[in-house]
Amino acid sequence: MANTYESLKIDPSSLSARHPLDPLSADEITAAVQIVRSEKGLSERVRFASINLHEPPKSVVLDFKPGTSWPREAFIVLLDNDNGATYEAVVSLTEKRVVSWHHEPGAQPSIMLDEFFECEQVLKEDPEFQEALRKRGITNFDLLMVDPWSAGDYGGEDERIYRLSRALTWVRSDPNDNGYAHPVEGLIAYVDLNNMKVLRIEDNGIVPLPPEHGNYTPEAVGQMRTDVKSLEIHQAEGPSFNVDGYEVQWQKWRFRVGFTTREGLVLHTISYEDQGRLRPVLYRAALAEMVVPYGDPTVNHNRKNAFDVGEYGVGMLANSLELGCDCLGSIHYFDAVMTDSRGNLMKIPNAVCLHEEDYGILWKHVEWRTNQTEVRRSRRLVISFISTVGNYEYGFFWYLYQDGTIQFEVKLTGIMNTGAVPPGVKPKYGQLVAPQLNAPVHQHVFNVRLDTMIDGVNNSVYEINTQTEPLGPENPHGNAFYPVATLLSQESEAQRTIDPFSARYWKVVNPSSLNALGEPVGYKIMPGENTIPFAHPESYVMKRAAFATKHLWVTPFSPKERYPAGEYPNQHAGGAGLPAWTQANRPIENTDVVVWYTLISHHIPRPEDWPVMPCGYIGFMLKPVGFFDRNPSLDVPASMSHHDSCEH
């Protein structure tokens, strides 16, 4: 089959992206699939784990001018189910050929959505599995819910031989029941995903199913509140942002929206216009990895440690967002285009939501001597997506503020992972949320990769700690304290943890760009809620998620260093990613650096989290520090509504 777009029945004009960072279009993905299939003679047993834009070098992006051309490429990860081999391919859409093809020995790509459904069906039909269920009084196998958990690496021989899933089971009482109310405790299935065969069933003893339902729909809840009045967000003149393709302009902010199957939402080339000059802040920002280690050592739960980015792909699992439910106001949506594991085109409509929100007071002062009042209302731009990973929903939100602040926030909701305990047992490593229903303690560990570009590519990072001046002649009243800045010049120095007792934060500066006071311009990373991992340092999960042991890492930019737990964390023994790269102890002063920030949500479950959790929140802020010469939001006009002013 010739590699021409005529033979692929694709209009070449549909392959013309407007910018080097535009996500691949549907036609580009279709072309990439057919080119690699044709050129490499792929069988039907080869799965497409992911297809994304192969991002061009920074120089191509930063030097880009409209009307110029550049190489357009797709990056594909493939899995051959016949021999378990993983391949990476780069397909040139410009040259219509495969320009790179590599076998990745020992690598396991992420678990694909198709494998979820196939694994569940295989187990439902397995005679040994059915017999174990009958012993528990479960005979309607159509009501089973099977979650194919990643198996991790626990030193077993199976993990080196098979593409493995450690599947856990729940059962519904009817097709619309919340199955997580009825965990099948003690029953574990190991499935070879390459051949979709059950390897073995572990039956560790029968625990009765928890007796109560956990349904949360209006039909199950009953009488709803009657005193909730409508709350409408109406922008008569439309929103204040403009969208041109994937480029967004909102007041003084400029950036580009990207999306990958692994990371989900990606923000590119974030800049702020200051006195007529567009000043870069971040080249690229995205969630790079997350892991959910559970703290329950009992048999069903002691290997729960899903890497939801690297082992599943939060982009692949993104929701189609709905107006008035997920987003409110004047909305612009971005679709996400990808394939299933067979290379068939998939589209997630409305995968990314863009809108404005009122955010209270931006700044205010009352001059009490003259009674002159100046007050400005704050609004922020919200760019978000939401993923469903098994039982959990994760909302990932980026906020841009009028004063130059950037915020990242995760909203955690959905349904807690559950297990059953015998009547009268109070779990040590979890919380009863209903009779005989245990929600184990766990953490959610997120790592965000920030490719900084503060007024240019070359940046440095400082740690700021506040110290108390000792009592003495310089501090006779004991009231003195001051910040101390320490340059992090090597990778070994830039592996840091939070310290709220010293009000610690980190500052990224450009030594070559000085503000009006003669100081380097910068942005500071302000930690929000955070904690440390509680899994033992020698535990299997911490060996694989070593990035979680530090809240801050800084590395010199490398296009190959993208994910803090490595390219392929699925069934990996650990040590890849940040711990491996930073052994070189490379210099990170006044150079192109990447900042990796880890934030950990510590979840001790509550009965109030059942049957569906109110949102929990965790995040951090990037705030300008000397980046501007004064408050950059002074020019925000006073609010105009149906009132002529803020007076009452």
XYZ file of C-alpha atoms in Angstrom:
648
model
C 0.000 0.000 0.000
C 1.553 3.287 -1.065
C 2.088 5.939 1.592
C 0.225 8.743 -0.127
C -2.711 10.713 1.172
C -4.577 9.837 -2.001
C -4.363 6.149 -1.074
C -5.420 7.010 2.479
C -8.407 8.970 1.147
C -7.488 12.007 3.202
C -7.650 15.601 2.051
C -4.082 16.987 2.486
C -5.499 20.422 3.356
C -7.045 18.908 6.498
C -3.535 18.063 7.705
C -2.397 21.682 7.779
C -2.036 22.751 11.409
C -1.851 26.478 12.110
C 0.766 26.248 14.851
C 3.484 23.722 15.781
C 1.777 22.966 19.117
C -1.736 22.349 17.789
C -2.921 18.869 18.857
C -3.223 16.309 16.099
C -6.433 16.543 14.107
C -8.682 13.572 13.410
C -7.326 13.290 9.871
C -3.741 13.504 11.088
C -4.344 10.692 13.567
C -6.048 8.587 10.879
C -3.117 9.185 8.538
C -0.550 8.314 11.212
C -2.323 5.032 12.024
C -2.507 3.976 8.391
C 1.081 4.987 7.620
C 2.556 2.975 10.482
C 0.269 0.010 9.784
C 1.225 -0.047 6.118
C 4.937 0.570 6.480
C 5.449 -1.854 9.395
C 2.930 -4.461 8.276
C 1.186 -4.496 11.641
C -1.146 -7.358 12.465
C -4.530 -7.009 14.109
C -2.875 -8.127 17.358
C -0.966 -4.847 17.640
C -2.679 -2.314 19.884
C -2.277 1.444 19.722
C -1.599 2.449 23.324
C -1.437 6.172 22.518
C -1.119 8.626 19.636
C -0.163 12.221 20.351
C 1.589 15.176 18.806
C 5.343 14.704 18.719
C 6.095 18.167 20.018
C 8.726 19.999 17.989
C 11.881 21.462 19.567
C 11.540 24.674 21.555
C 13.498 26.560 18.935
C 10.869 25.718 16.305
C 8.066 26.928 18.569
C 9.756 30.080 19.852
C 10.940 31.122 16.383
C 7.630 30.314 14.695
C 6.047 32.962 12.494
C 2.639 32.514 10.836
C 3.061 31.306 7.298
C 6.279 29.382 7.960
C 6.440 25.591 7.705
C 7.732 23.013 10.177
C 7.896 19.207 10.434
C 4.566 17.800 11.635
C 4.908 14.487 13.484
C 2.903 11.988 15.522
C 4.329 10.001 18.450
C 2.816 6.524 18.767
C 3.209 3.839 21.445
C 2.254 0.348 20.265
C 1.908 -3.023 21.983
C 2.165 -6.336 20.138
C -0.112 -8.765 21.981
C 1.566 -11.741 20.286
C 4.966 -11.270 21.907
C 4.322 -8.524 24.492
C 6.779 -6.157 22.796
C 6.358 -2.393 23.108
C 7.370 -0.055 20.310
C 7.697 3.695 19.924
C 7.149 5.197 16.502
C 7.469 8.725 15.176
C 5.460 9.255 12.011
C 6.208 12.251 9.812
C 2.935 13.619 8.513
C 4.944 15.994 6.362
C 6.947 13.223 4.668
C 4.203 10.550 4.964
C 6.525 7.959 6.483
C 7.771 6.410 9.714
C 10.928 8.317 10.643
C 11.662 6.510 13.913
C 10.863 3.004 15.186
C 12.220 1.649 18.484
C 11.579 -1.478 20.504
C 11.425 -0.662 24.235
C 12.574 -3.846 26.003
C 10.681 -4.696 29.174
C 8.323 -1.721 28.880
C 4.596 -2.052 29.565
C 2.399 0.700 28.116
C -0.557 2.031 30.046
C -3.647 -0.122 30.521
C -6.004 0.777 27.699
C -9.728 1.433 28.015
C -10.546 -1.508 25.732
C -8.637 -3.762 28.134
C -10.923 -2.637 30.994
C -13.992 -4.048 29.246
C -12.276 -7.134 27.861
C -10.795 -8.036 31.254
C -14.185 -7.735 32.945
C -15.853 -9.947 30.339
C -13.152 -12.621 30.535
C -13.562 -12.855 34.297
C -17.336 -13.018 34.150
C -17.000 -16.055 31.869
C -14.257 -17.850 33.850
C -15.540 -21.098 35.497
C -13.198 -20.939 38.505
C -14.139 -17.321 39.138
C -17.825 -18.151 38.845
C -17.451 -20.980 41.341
C -15.779 -18.664 43.869
C -18.693 -16.265 43.455
C -21.290 -18.999 43.909
C -19.698 -19.829 47.269
C -20.599 -16.258 48.223
C -24.158 -16.563 47.016
C -23.531 -14.541 43.854
C -25.080 -16.169 40.806
C -25.983 -13.285 38.477
C -22.629 -12.582 36.867
C -24.052 -9.819 34.683
C -24.202 -7.657 37.820
C -20.474 -7.928 38.503
C -18.202 -4.862 38.411
C -14.570 -5.759 37.755
C -11.906 -3.081 38.150
C -8.637 -4.104 36.406
C -6.068 -2.622 38.783
C -2.502 -2.287 37.585
C -0.417 -5.023 39.160
C 2.627 -2.924 40.008
C 5.925 -4.647 40.726
C 6.179 -6.692 43.915
C 9.089 -8.913 42.963
C 6.941 -11.687 41.511
C 7.819 -13.773 38.485
C 4.408 -13.089 36.906
C 5.190 -9.396 36.694
C 8.185 -10.085 34.469
C 6.451 -12.614 32.223
C 2.951 -11.241 31.672
C 1.151 -8.026 30.956
C -0.729 -8.295 34.202
C -3.853 -6.946 35.842
C -4.834 -7.612 39.443
C -8.596 -7.452 39.145
C -10.931 -6.737 42.067
C -14.670 -7.234 42.085
C -17.867 -5.624 43.334
C -21.452 -6.660 42.695
C -24.633 -4.703 42.054
C -28.031 -5.705 43.349
C -29.580 -4.379 40.127
C -28.160 -2.786 36.951
C -28.398 0.758 38.371
C -27.060 -0.022 41.846
C -23.839 1.488 43.212
C -21.698 -1.629 43.170
C -18.991 -0.093 45.365
C -21.392 -0.620 48.288
C -20.912 -4.387 47.865
C -17.217 -5.359 47.557
C -16.373 -9.026 47.069
C -13.692 -9.224 49.735
C -10.982 -11.875 49.630
C -11.327 -12.629 45.923
C -8.520 -11.538 43.590
C -8.008 -12.454 39.941
C -4.783 -12.166 37.961
C -5.330 -11.696 34.237
C -2.865 -11.862 31.340
C -3.983 -8.850 29.312
C -1.988 -9.781 26.207
C -3.924 -13.009 25.765
C -6.979 -12.075 27.863
C -6.681 -15.215 29.954
C -7.186 -15.698 33.670
C -3.861 -16.818 35.141
C -5.060 -17.604 38.635
C -7.757 -16.895 41.186
C -6.871 -16.173 44.806
C -9.642 -16.893 47.289
C -8.635 -15.739 50.744
C -11.879 -16.562 52.472
C -15.470 -15.430 52.420
C -16.528 -12.141 53.991
C -20.259 -11.344 53.856
C -21.320 -8.610 51.468
C -22.138 -5.333 53.263
C -25.926 -5.206 53.561
C -26.787 -1.570 52.787
C -27.184 0.134 49.441
C -25.080 3.176 48.618
C -27.151 4.840 45.934
C -27.101 8.592 45.474
C -29.375 9.440 42.532
C -32.450 11.605 43.190
C -34.637 8.495 43.011
C -32.606 6.874 45.792
C -32.221 9.980 47.951
C -35.902 10.908 47.943
C -37.076 14.359 48.963
C -34.700 17.009 47.619
C -34.186 20.499 49.071
C -36.952 22.887 48.071
C -35.343 26.196 49.071
C -32.568 26.284 46.448
C -33.204 29.177 44.068
C -31.663 29.349 40.610
C -28.204 30.894 40.283
C -27.519 32.156 36.789
C -24.226 33.364 35.322
C -24.994 35.716 32.444
C -22.502 37.699 30.377
C -24.674 39.846 28.112
C -21.694 41.003 26.047
C -20.106 37.569 25.970
C -16.888 36.477 27.664
C -13.746 38.594 27.812
C -11.573 35.953 26.186
C -10.881 35.320 22.516
C -10.063 31.900 21.077
C -8.286 31.479 17.761
C -7.818 27.775 17.114
C -5.955 26.644 20.216
C -4.631 30.085 21.156
C -6.408 31.946 23.958
C -6.195 35.658 24.758
C -7.749 36.830 27.998
C -7.065 40.376 29.115
C -3.262 40.442 29.409
C -2.749 36.669 29.309
C -1.800 34.702 26.196
C -1.394 30.914 26.013
C -2.120 27.818 23.940
C -4.262 24.815 24.867
C -2.935 21.315 24.245
C -4.133 17.851 25.191
C -2.479 14.430 25.421
C -3.913 11.011 26.165
C -1.538 10.641 29.121
C -1.524 14.063 30.796
C -4.836 15.457 29.628
C -4.805 19.260 29.519
C -1.488 20.929 28.673
C -0.903 24.687 28.719
C 1.782 26.042 26.393
C 3.636 29.367 26.123
C 1.864 31.203 28.955
C 2.691 34.911 28.752
C 1.477 38.178 30.301
C 1.388 41.517 28.496
C 3.138 44.176 30.569
C 3.351 47.751 29.319
C 3.024 46.644 25.723
C 5.511 43.768 26.014
C 4.449 40.106 25.995
C 6.501 38.496 28.765
C 6.779 34.683 28.967
C 6.218 32.887 32.285
C 5.852 29.178 31.445
C 6.747 27.308 28.266
C 4.744 24.207 29.217
C 2.685 23.191 32.253
C 0.853 19.915 32.879
C 0.133 17.203 35.405
C 2.969 14.742 34.833
C 2.154 11.864 37.186
C -0.074 10.795 40.026
C -0.137 7.748 42.262
C -2.655 6.615 44.870
C -0.989 4.494 47.575
C -3.366 2.760 49.976
C -2.435 2.259 53.623
C -4.317 -0.981 54.314
C -2.020 -4.057 54.537
C -4.835 -6.617 54.235
C -4.815 -8.889 51.224
C -7.274 -7.118 48.937
C -5.765 -3.685 49.471
C -2.025 -4.031 50.045
C -1.170 -3.762 46.344
C -3.430 -0.831 45.520
C -1.114 1.869 44.164
C -2.411 3.014 40.804
C -0.288 5.438 38.763
C -3.289 7.090 37.157
C -1.274 9.136 34.635
C 1.437 6.656 33.646
C -0.539 3.417 34.046
C -3.934 4.551 32.734
C -3.784 8.038 31.158
C -6.078 10.709 32.557
C -6.463 12.225 29.098
C -7.809 8.967 27.705
C -10.321 8.866 30.587
C -11.500 12.481 30.300
C -15.218 13.293 30.582
C -17.391 15.103 28.070
C -18.282 18.179 30.106
C -21.809 19.532 30.330
C -22.918 23.158 30.476
C -24.563 24.042 33.770
C -23.177 20.941 35.484
C -19.407 20.789 35.086
C -19.016 24.373 33.855
C -21.200 27.435 34.356
C -21.352 30.662 32.367
C -20.215 31.603 28.868
C -18.187 28.563 27.914
C -15.766 27.651 25.173
C -15.042 23.941 24.834
C -12.146 22.081 23.244
C -12.643 18.535 21.984
C -10.030 15.808 22.399
C -9.291 13.419 19.536
C -7.543 10.064 19.973
C -7.941 6.392 19.056
C -9.008 3.266 20.856
C -6.417 0.507 21.148
C -7.385 -0.848 17.727
C -6.539 2.432 16.024
C -10.159 3.465 15.527
C -10.763 7.188 15.832
C -12.370 8.442 19.065
C -13.485 11.927 20.010
C -14.279 13.216 23.474
C -16.538 16.232 22.857
C -16.120 19.134 25.290
C -13.088 17.565 26.977
C -11.683 20.948 28.081
C -13.741 23.810 29.474
C -12.715 27.481 29.275
C -14.696 30.127 31.148
C -14.496 33.129 33.487
C -15.449 33.249 37.157
C -16.038 36.090 39.569
C -13.555 35.729 42.439
C -14.527 38.349 44.982
C -12.384 41.370 45.747
C -9.231 41.946 43.728
C -8.074 44.924 45.760
C -9.624 47.669 47.875
C -8.756 50.671 50.009
C -10.906 53.152 51.892
C -9.193 56.482 52.552
C -10.972 57.108 55.842
C -9.957 60.738 56.052
C -11.680 61.647 52.794
C -14.021 58.664 52.543
C -12.712 57.980 49.036
C -13.081 54.282 48.208
C -11.453 52.362 45.395
C -12.386 48.705 45.022
C -11.995 46.272 42.138
C -13.607 42.912 41.715
C -11.445 39.970 40.744
C -12.210 37.531 38.016
C -10.213 34.557 36.938
C -9.967 32.506 33.774
C -10.592 28.792 34.330
C -9.198 26.059 32.088
C -10.227 22.589 33.242
C -10.928 18.956 32.500
C -12.292 16.075 34.570
C -11.319 12.403 34.395
C -13.014 9.312 35.745
C -10.447 6.727 36.855
C -12.426 3.718 38.044
C -14.310 4.883 41.121
C -12.720 8.342 41.440
C -13.315 11.592 39.601
C -10.476 14.086 39.400
C -11.063 17.651 38.260
C -7.890 19.428 37.150
C -8.145 23.217 37.092
C -5.745 25.937 35.997
C -6.667 29.489 37.018
C -5.198 32.704 35.610
C -5.735 35.883 37.649
C -5.653 39.539 36.678
C -2.723 40.279 38.997
C -0.430 37.804 37.203
C -1.045 34.855 39.545
C -1.337 31.290 38.216
C -2.997 28.570 40.276
C -3.282 24.808 39.866
C -6.018 22.963 41.749
C -7.248 19.386 41.872
C -10.833 18.677 42.894
C -11.258 15.118 44.156
C -14.702 13.534 44.130
C -16.418 10.342 43.007
C -16.678 7.191 45.107
C -14.109 5.889 47.552
C -12.567 2.489 46.940
C -14.128 0.058 49.372
C -13.714 -3.313 51.054
C -15.832 -5.496 53.297
C -15.224 -6.449 56.938
C -17.083 -9.037 59.040
C -19.910 -7.857 61.309
C -18.662 -6.166 64.457
C -15.149 -5.487 63.107
C -13.794 -1.963 63.227
C -10.983 -1.578 60.683
C -7.629 -0.264 61.900
C -6.495 0.941 58.470
C -9.724 2.528 57.324
C -13.103 3.883 58.317
C -16.510 2.256 58.420
C -18.709 4.330 56.131
C -21.677 1.959 56.312
C -22.279 -1.312 58.163
C -19.483 -3.770 57.274
C -18.189 -1.387 54.572
C -14.603 -0.214 54.936
C -12.989 2.706 53.096
C -9.193 2.283 53.507
C -6.892 5.189 54.320
C -4.933 6.397 51.309
C -3.149 9.309 49.689
C -3.342 10.974 46.280
C 0.084 12.095 45.082
C 0.247 14.525 42.159
C 3.336 15.825 40.381
C 3.147 18.860 38.104
C 5.857 19.560 35.554
C 6.555 23.282 35.053
C 8.872 24.144 32.183
C 9.575 27.687 33.332
C 10.446 30.584 31.065
C 10.499 33.656 33.318
C 11.230 36.486 30.851
C 13.242 33.997 28.820
C 14.568 30.456 28.775
C 17.471 30.753 31.247
C 16.253 30.706 34.849
C 17.552 29.979 38.354
C 15.745 28.677 41.450
C 16.087 29.907 45.041
C 14.695 28.515 48.276
C 13.365 31.124 50.674
C 13.184 30.429 54.417
C 12.224 32.933 57.092
C 14.546 33.146 60.088
C 14.215 34.789 63.496
C 16.834 37.323 64.548
C 18.305 36.276 67.919
C 17.712 38.545 70.863
C 20.486 41.100 71.119
C 21.438 44.635 70.213
C 19.968 44.264 66.712
C 16.742 42.780 68.068
C 16.205 44.137 71.598
C 12.432 43.544 71.563
C 12.549 40.088 69.988
C 10.299 41.017 67.107
C 12.715 40.726 64.156
C 12.576 38.109 61.426
C 13.731 38.108 57.816
C 13.811 35.936 54.652
C 16.966 34.114 53.607
C 17.374 33.122 49.955
C 19.551 30.136 49.020
C 20.469 29.431 45.411
C 19.864 25.850 44.293
C 22.730 25.438 41.860
C 22.910 21.653 41.374
C 20.249 18.964 41.060
C 21.260 17.420 44.390
C 20.546 20.733 46.134
C 17.140 21.037 44.489
C 15.420 18.042 46.060
C 13.438 19.751 48.770
C 10.463 19.298 51.073
C 7.975 21.810 52.409
C 8.560 23.431 55.790
C 5.622 25.496 57.055
C 7.594 26.372 60.204
C 10.024 28.432 58.126
C 7.302 29.683 55.737
C 9.320 28.013 52.976
C 8.697 28.724 49.329
C 10.715 28.601 46.147
C 11.378 31.369 43.665
C 12.220 30.998 39.979
C 14.086 34.038 38.662
C 15.735 35.266 35.494
C 19.175 36.577 36.518
C 19.482 38.473 33.234
C 16.190 40.371 33.539
C 16.077 43.033 36.260
C 13.095 45.004 37.491
C 13.025 48.731 38.283
C 14.642 48.035 41.669
C 17.582 46.258 40.079
C 16.489 42.796 41.235
C 15.944 39.690 39.089
C 12.352 39.223 38.023
C 10.690 36.077 39.304
C 7.726 33.950 40.270
C 7.377 32.071 43.540
C 5.886 28.635 44.144
C 3.548 28.941 47.106
C 2.686 25.528 48.598
C -0.877 25.006 49.668
C -2.108 22.036 51.682
C 0.500 19.295 51.511
C 2.042 16.460 53.500
C 4.559 13.622 53.148
C 4.113 10.025 51.969
C 3.403 7.587 54.796
C 4.367 4.421 52.935
C 7.739 3.069 54.093
C 10.696 4.266 51.973
C 11.537 0.637 51.170
C 7.979 -0.241 50.155
C 7.422 -1.321 46.570
C 5.218 1.682 45.858
C 7.784 4.207 47.104
C 10.530 2.588 45.068
C 8.374 3.175 42.015
C 7.118 6.615 43.097
C 10.370 7.986 44.501
C 9.479 11.402 43.107
C 6.899 11.639 45.922
C 9.634 11.750 48.586
C 10.384 15.378 47.658
C 8.015 18.247 47.046
C 10.409 20.134 44.784
C 12.788 18.846 42.146
C 14.638 20.981 39.601
C 16.300 19.563 36.494
C 17.862 21.073 33.383
C 15.497 20.838 30.453
C 15.691 17.688 28.368
C 13.001 16.771 25.823
C 13.360 13.112 26.872
C 12.644 13.797 30.567
C 8.887 14.097 30.638
C 7.489 11.953 33.452
C 8.762 11.837 37.056
C 8.316 8.053 37.438
C 9.719 7.346 33.982
C 8.172 6.692 30.588
C 6.675 3.310 31.499
C 5.794 2.961 35.201
C 3.383 0.076 34.542
C 4.967 -3.035 36.160
C 8.269 -1.175 36.508
C 10.456 -2.052 39.492
C 11.235 1.605 40.200
C 14.137 3.997 40.115
C 13.224 5.542 36.765
C 12.482 9.193 36.147
C 13.605 11.886 38.557
C 15.763 9.707 40.852
C 17.648 8.354 37.838
C 18.084 11.652 35.994
C 19.259 13.625 39.009
C 22.082 11.197 39.819
C 24.124 13.146 37.286
C 23.846 16.172 39.611
C 23.742 18.545 36.660
C 24.053 22.328 37.078
C 20.726 24.175 37.151
C 21.838 27.796 37.566
C 20.973 30.351 34.879
C 19.913 27.715 32.374
C 16.792 26.201 30.847
C 15.229 24.475 33.878
C 12.170 22.374 34.652
C 10.546 22.572 38.078
C 8.649 19.524 39.343
C 6.242 20.143 42.219
C 4.647 17.322 44.244
C 1.431 17.771 46.189
C -0.122 15.084 48.384
C -3.749 14.824 49.429
C -4.063 12.787 52.637
C -7.432 11.050 52.818
C -8.636 9.580 56.092
C -12.181 8.686 54.998
C -15.284 10.007 56.758
C -18.843 8.728 56.785
C -19.674 12.067 55.144
C -17.604 10.945 52.126
C -20.088 8.153 51.433
C -21.727 7.224 49.093
C -20.251 9.933 46.872
C -17.649 12.394 48.077
C -18.048 16.140 48.344
C -15.095 17.694 46.509
C -11.776 17.805 48.283
C -9.271 20.418 47.114
C -5.507 20.583 46.862
C -3.207 22.812 44.834
C -0.537 25.501 44.734
C 0.046 28.982 43.347
C 2.634 30.698 41.218
C 2.772 34.350 42.225
C 4.877 37.109 40.669
C 7.733 38.322 42.894
C 9.395 41.375 41.419
C 8.218 40.281 37.992
C 6.253 43.535 37.807
C 7.384 46.931 39.041
C 4.068 47.438 40.864
C 0.578 46.001 41.144
C -0.201 44.960 37.542
C -3.953 45.001 38.179
C -4.232 48.746 38.872
C -5.742 49.214 35.427
C -8.640 46.815 36.050
C -11.735 49.028 35.737
C -14.351 49.297 38.434
C -17.154 46.771 38.065
C -20.108 47.796 35.961
C -23.396 45.979 36.437
C -26.976 47.184 36.699
C -25.626 49.616 39.287
C -23.754 52.666 37.979
C -21.049 52.094 40.587
C -20.265 50.035 43.682
C -22.398 52.371 45.812
C -25.594 51.120 47.454
